[in-house]
PDB file of C-alpha atoms in Angstrom:
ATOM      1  CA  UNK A 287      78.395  51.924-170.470  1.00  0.00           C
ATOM      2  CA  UNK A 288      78.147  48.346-169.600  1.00  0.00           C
ATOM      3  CA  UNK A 289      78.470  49.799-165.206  1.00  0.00           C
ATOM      4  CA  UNK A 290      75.970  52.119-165.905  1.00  0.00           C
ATOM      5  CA  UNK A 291      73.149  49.818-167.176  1.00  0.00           C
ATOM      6  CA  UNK A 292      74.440  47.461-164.337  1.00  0.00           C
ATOM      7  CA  UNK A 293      73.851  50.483-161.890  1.00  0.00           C
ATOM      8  CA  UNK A 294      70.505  51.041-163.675  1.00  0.00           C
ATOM      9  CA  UNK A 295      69.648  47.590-163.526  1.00  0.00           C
ATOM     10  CA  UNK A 296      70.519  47.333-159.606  1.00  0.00           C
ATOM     11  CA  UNK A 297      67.997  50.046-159.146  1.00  0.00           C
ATOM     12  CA  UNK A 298      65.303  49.187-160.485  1.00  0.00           C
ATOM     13  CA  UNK A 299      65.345  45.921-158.815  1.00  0.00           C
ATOM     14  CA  UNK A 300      65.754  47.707-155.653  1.00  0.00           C
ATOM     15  CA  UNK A 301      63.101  49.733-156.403  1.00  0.00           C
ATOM     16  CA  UNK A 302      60.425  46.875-157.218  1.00  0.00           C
ATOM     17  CA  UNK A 303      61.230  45.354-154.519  1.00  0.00           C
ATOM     18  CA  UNK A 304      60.313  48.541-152.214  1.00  0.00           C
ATOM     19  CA  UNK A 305      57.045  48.571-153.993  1.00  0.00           C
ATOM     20  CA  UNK A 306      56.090  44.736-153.592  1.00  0.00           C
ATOM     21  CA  UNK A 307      56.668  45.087-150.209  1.00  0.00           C
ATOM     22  CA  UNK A 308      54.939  48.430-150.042  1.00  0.00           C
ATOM     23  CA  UNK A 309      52.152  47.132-151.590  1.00  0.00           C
ATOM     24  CA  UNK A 310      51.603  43.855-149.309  1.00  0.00           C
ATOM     25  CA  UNK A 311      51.841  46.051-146.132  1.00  0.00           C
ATOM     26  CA  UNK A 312      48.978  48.031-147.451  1.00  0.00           C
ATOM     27  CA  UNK A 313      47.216  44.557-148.652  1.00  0.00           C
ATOM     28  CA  UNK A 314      47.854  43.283-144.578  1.00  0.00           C
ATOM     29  CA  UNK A 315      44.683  44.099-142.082  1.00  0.00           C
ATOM     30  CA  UNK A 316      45.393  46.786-139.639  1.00  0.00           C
ATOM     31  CA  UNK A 317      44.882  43.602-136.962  1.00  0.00           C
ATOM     32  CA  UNK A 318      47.926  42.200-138.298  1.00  0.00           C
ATOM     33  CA  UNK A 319      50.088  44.795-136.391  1.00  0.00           C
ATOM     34  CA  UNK A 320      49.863  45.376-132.661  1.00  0.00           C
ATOM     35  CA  UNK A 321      52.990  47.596-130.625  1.00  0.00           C
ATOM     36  CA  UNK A 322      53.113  44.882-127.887  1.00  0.00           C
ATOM     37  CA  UNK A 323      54.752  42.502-130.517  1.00  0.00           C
ATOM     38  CA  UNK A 324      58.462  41.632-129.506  1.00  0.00           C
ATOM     39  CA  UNK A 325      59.244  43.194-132.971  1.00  0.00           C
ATOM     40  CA  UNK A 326      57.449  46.354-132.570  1.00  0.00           C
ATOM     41  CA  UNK A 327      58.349  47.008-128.200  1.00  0.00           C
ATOM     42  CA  UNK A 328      60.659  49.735-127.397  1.00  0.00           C
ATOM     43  CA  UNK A 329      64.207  48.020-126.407  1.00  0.00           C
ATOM     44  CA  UNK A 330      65.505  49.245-123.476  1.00  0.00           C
ATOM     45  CA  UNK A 331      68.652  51.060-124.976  1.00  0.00           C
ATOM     46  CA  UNK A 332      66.084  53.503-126.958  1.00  0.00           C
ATOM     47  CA  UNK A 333      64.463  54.984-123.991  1.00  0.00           C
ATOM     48  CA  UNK A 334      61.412  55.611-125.337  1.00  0.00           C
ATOM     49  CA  UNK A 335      62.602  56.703-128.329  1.00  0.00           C
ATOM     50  CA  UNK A 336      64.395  59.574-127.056  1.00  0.00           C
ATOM     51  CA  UNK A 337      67.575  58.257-127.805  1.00  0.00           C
ATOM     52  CA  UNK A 338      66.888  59.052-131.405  1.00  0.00           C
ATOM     53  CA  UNK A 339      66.508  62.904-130.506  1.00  0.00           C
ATOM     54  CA  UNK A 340      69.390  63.038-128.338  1.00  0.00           C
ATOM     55  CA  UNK A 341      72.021  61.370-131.082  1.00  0.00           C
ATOM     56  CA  UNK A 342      70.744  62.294-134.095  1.00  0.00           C
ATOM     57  CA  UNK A 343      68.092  65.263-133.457  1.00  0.00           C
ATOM     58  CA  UNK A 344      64.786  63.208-135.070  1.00  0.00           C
ATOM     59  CA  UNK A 345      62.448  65.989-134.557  1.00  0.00           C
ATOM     60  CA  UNK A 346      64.932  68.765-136.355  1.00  0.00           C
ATOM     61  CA  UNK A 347      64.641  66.192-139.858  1.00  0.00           C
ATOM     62  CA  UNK A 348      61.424  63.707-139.680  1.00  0.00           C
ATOM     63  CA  UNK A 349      59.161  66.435-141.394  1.00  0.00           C
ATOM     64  CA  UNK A 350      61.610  66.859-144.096  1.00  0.00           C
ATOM     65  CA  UNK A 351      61.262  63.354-145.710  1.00  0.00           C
ATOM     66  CA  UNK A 352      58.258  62.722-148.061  1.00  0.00           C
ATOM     67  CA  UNK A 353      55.700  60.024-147.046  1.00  0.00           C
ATOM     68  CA  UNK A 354      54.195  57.474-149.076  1.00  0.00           C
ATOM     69  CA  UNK A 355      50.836  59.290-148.400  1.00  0.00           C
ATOM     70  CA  UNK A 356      51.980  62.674-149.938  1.00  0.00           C
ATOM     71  CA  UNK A 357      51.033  60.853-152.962  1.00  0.00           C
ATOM     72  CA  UNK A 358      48.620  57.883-152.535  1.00  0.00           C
ATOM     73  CA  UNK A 359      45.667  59.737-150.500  1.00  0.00           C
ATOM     74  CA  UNK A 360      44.150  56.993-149.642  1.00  0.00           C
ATOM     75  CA  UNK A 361      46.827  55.762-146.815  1.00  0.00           C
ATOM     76  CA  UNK A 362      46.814  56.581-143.788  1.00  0.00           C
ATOM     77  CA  UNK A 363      49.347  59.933-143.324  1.00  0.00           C
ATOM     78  CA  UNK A 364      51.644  59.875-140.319  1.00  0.00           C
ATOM     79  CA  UNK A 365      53.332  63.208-140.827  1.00  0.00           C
ATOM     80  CA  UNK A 366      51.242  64.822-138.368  1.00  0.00           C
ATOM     81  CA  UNK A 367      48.456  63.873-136.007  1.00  0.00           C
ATOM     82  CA  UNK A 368      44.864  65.016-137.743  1.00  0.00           C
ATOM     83  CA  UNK A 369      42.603  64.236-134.376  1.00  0.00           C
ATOM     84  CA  UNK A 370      43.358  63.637-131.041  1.00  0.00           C
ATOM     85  CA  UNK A 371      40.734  60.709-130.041  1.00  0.00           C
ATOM     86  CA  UNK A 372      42.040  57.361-128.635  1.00  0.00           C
ATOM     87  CA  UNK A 373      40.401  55.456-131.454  1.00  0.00           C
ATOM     88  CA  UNK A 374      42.610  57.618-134.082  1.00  0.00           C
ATOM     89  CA  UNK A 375      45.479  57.565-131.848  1.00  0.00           C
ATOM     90  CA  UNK A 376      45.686  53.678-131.254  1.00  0.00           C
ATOM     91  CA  UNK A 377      45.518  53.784-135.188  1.00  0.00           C
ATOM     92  CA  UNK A 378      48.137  56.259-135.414  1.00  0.00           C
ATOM     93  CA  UNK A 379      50.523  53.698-133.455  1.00  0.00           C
ATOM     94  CA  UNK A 380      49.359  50.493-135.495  1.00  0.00           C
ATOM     95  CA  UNK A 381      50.358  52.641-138.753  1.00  0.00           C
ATOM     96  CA  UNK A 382      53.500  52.837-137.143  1.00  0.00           C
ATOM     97  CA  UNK A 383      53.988  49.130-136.909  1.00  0.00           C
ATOM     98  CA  UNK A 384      53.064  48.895-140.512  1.00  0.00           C
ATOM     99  CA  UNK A 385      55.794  51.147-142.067  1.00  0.00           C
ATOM    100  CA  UNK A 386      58.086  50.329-139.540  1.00  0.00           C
ATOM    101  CA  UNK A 387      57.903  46.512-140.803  1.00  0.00           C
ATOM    102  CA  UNK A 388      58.115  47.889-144.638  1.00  0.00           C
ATOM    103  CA  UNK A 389      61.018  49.076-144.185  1.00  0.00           C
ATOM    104  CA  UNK A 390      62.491  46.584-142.611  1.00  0.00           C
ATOM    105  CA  UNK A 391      61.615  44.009-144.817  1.00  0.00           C
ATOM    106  CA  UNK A 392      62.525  46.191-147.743  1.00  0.00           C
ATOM    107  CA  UNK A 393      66.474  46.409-146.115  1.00  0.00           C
ATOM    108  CA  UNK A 394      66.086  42.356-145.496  1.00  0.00           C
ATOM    109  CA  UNK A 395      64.731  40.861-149.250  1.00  0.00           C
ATOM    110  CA  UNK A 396      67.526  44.006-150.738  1.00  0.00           C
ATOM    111  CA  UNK A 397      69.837  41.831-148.909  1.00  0.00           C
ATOM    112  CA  UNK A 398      68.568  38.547-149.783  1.00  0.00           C
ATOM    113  CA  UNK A 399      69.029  39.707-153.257  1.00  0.00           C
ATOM    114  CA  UNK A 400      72.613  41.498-152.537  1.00  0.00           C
ATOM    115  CA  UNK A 401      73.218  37.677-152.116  1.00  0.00           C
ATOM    116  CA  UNK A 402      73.524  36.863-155.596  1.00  0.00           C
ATOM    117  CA  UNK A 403      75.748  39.125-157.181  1.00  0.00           C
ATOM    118  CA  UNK A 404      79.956  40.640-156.406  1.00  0.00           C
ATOM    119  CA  UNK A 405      80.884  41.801-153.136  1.00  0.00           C
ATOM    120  CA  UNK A 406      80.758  45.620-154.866  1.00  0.00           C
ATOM    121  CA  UNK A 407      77.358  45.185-156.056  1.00  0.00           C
ATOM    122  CA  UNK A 408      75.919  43.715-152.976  1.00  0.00           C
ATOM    123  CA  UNK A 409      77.530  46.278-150.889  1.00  0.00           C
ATOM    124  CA  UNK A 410      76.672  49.063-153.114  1.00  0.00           C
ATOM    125  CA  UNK A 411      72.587  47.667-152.778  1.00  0.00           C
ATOM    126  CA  UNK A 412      72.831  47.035-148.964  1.00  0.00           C
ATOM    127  CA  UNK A 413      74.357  50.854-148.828  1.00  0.00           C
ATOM    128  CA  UNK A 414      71.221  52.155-150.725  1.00  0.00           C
ATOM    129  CA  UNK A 415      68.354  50.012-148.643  1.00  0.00           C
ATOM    130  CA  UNK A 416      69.689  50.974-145.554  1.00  0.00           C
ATOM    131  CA  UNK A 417      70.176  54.730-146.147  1.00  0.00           C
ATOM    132  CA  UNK A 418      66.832  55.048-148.146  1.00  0.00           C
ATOM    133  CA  UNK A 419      64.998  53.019-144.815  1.00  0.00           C
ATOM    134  CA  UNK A 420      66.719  53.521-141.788  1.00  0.00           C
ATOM    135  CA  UNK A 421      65.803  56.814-141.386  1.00  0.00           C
ATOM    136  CA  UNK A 422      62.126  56.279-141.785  1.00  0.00           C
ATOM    137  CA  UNK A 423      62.271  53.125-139.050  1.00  0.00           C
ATOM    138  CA  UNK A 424      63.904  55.746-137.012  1.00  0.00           C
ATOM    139  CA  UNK A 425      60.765  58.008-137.162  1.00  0.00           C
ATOM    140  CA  UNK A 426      58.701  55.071-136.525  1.00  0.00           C
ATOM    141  CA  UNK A 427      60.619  54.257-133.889  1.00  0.00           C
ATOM    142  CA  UNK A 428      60.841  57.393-132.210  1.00  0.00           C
ATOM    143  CA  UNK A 429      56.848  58.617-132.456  1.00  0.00           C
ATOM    144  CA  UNK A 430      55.184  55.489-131.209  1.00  0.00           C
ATOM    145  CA  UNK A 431      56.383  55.559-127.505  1.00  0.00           C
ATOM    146  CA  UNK A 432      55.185  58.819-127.911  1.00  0.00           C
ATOM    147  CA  UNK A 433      51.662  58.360-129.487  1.00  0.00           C
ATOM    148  CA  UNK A 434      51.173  55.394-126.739  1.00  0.00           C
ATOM    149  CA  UNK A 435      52.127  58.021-123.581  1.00  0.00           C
ATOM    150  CA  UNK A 436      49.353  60.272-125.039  1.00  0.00           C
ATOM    151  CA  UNK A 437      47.122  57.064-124.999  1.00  0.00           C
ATOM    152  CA  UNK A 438      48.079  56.643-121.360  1.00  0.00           C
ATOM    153  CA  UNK A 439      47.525  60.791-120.602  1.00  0.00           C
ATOM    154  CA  UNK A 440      44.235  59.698-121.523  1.00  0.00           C
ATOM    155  CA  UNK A 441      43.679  57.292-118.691  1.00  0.00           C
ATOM    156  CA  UNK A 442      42.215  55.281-122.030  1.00  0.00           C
ATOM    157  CA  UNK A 443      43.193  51.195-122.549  1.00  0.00           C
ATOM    158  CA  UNK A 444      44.129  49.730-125.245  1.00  0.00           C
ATOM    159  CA  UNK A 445      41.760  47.231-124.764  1.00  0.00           C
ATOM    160  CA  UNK A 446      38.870  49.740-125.346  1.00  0.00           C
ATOM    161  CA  UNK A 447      39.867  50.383-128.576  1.00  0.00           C
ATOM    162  CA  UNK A 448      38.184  47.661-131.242  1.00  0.00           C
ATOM    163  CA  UNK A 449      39.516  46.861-134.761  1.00  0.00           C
ATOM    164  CA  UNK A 450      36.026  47.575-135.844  1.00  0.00           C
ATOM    165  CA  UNK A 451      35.476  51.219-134.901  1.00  0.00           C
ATOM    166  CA  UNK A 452      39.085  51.222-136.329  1.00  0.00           C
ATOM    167  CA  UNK A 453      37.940  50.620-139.802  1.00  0.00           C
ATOM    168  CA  UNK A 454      35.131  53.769-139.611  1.00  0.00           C
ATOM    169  CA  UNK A 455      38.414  56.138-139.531  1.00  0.00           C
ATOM    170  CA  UNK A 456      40.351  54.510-142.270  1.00  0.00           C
ATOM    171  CA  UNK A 457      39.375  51.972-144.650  1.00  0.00           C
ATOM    172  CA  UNK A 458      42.051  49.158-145.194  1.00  0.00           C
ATOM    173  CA  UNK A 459      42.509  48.649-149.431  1.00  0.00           C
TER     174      UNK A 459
END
């Protein structure tokens, strides 16, 4: 009894801290993010994300996942592309920064808290951040190289593209 309201307890923690961090992303302006951050380039070792495809076969299970916006309309939905314009598209790749840091700050403050408590409970929390993330920084990961040669198919610049016609497609809470 007294493991399973541990367990419980665990949980829940993990899961308000998901949704704190959820919900500051969401709070940060779209300018926050931009893909030519050091945290947000493509290392070398991913080639362009395609490294994700050929291991573990992204495309065959990124679909299958639910997305934050399945349920909160109002964000910004990255399971498929709705337009094709540069403005949307640049947008599309910011987004991408956005969950991408969620999720990693969502494995880092479950670790922070793993911190605090036995060596089975911090492993057992570390276990469940990771598994529940990884996956999604994966997808993140893998699309934006992507999304950013489509940007360059369209002989378009980044520099083009203002944070101002930005907020005309979707409207930062």
């Amino acid at each position: 009894m007294m493991h399973s309201l541990l367990l419980i307890h665990h949980l829940v923690v993990f899961l308000i801290i998901s949704i704190v961090n959820t919900i500051i992303s969401i709070k940060l302006p779209i300018s926050f993010f931009h893909y030519d951050n050091w945290f947000f380039r493509g290392w070398g070792w991913e080639k362009n994300g395609q490294i994700y495809q050929d291991y573990i076969g992204v495309k065959k299970w990124k679909n299958r996942l639910p997305e934050l916006s399945d349920f909160l309309s109002f964000l910004f939905t990255k399971r498929q592309m709705k337009q094709s314009g540069s403005e949307y598209l640049y947008r599309f790749v910011l987004e991408t920064c956005r969950a991408e840091l969620v999720h990693w700050s969502i494995i880092i403050c479950s670790f922070i808290y793993a911190q605090r408590h036995y060596a089975n409970v911090s492993i057992f929390i570390i276990f469940i951040a990771v598994a529940l993330n990884l996956p999604y920084i994966i997808i993140q990961r893998y699309n934006r190289p992507r999304i950013l040669r489509l940007l360059v198919n369209k002989k378009t610049t980044i520099k083009q593209v203002t944070i101002n016609d930005l907020t005309t497609i979707h409207k930062d809470m």
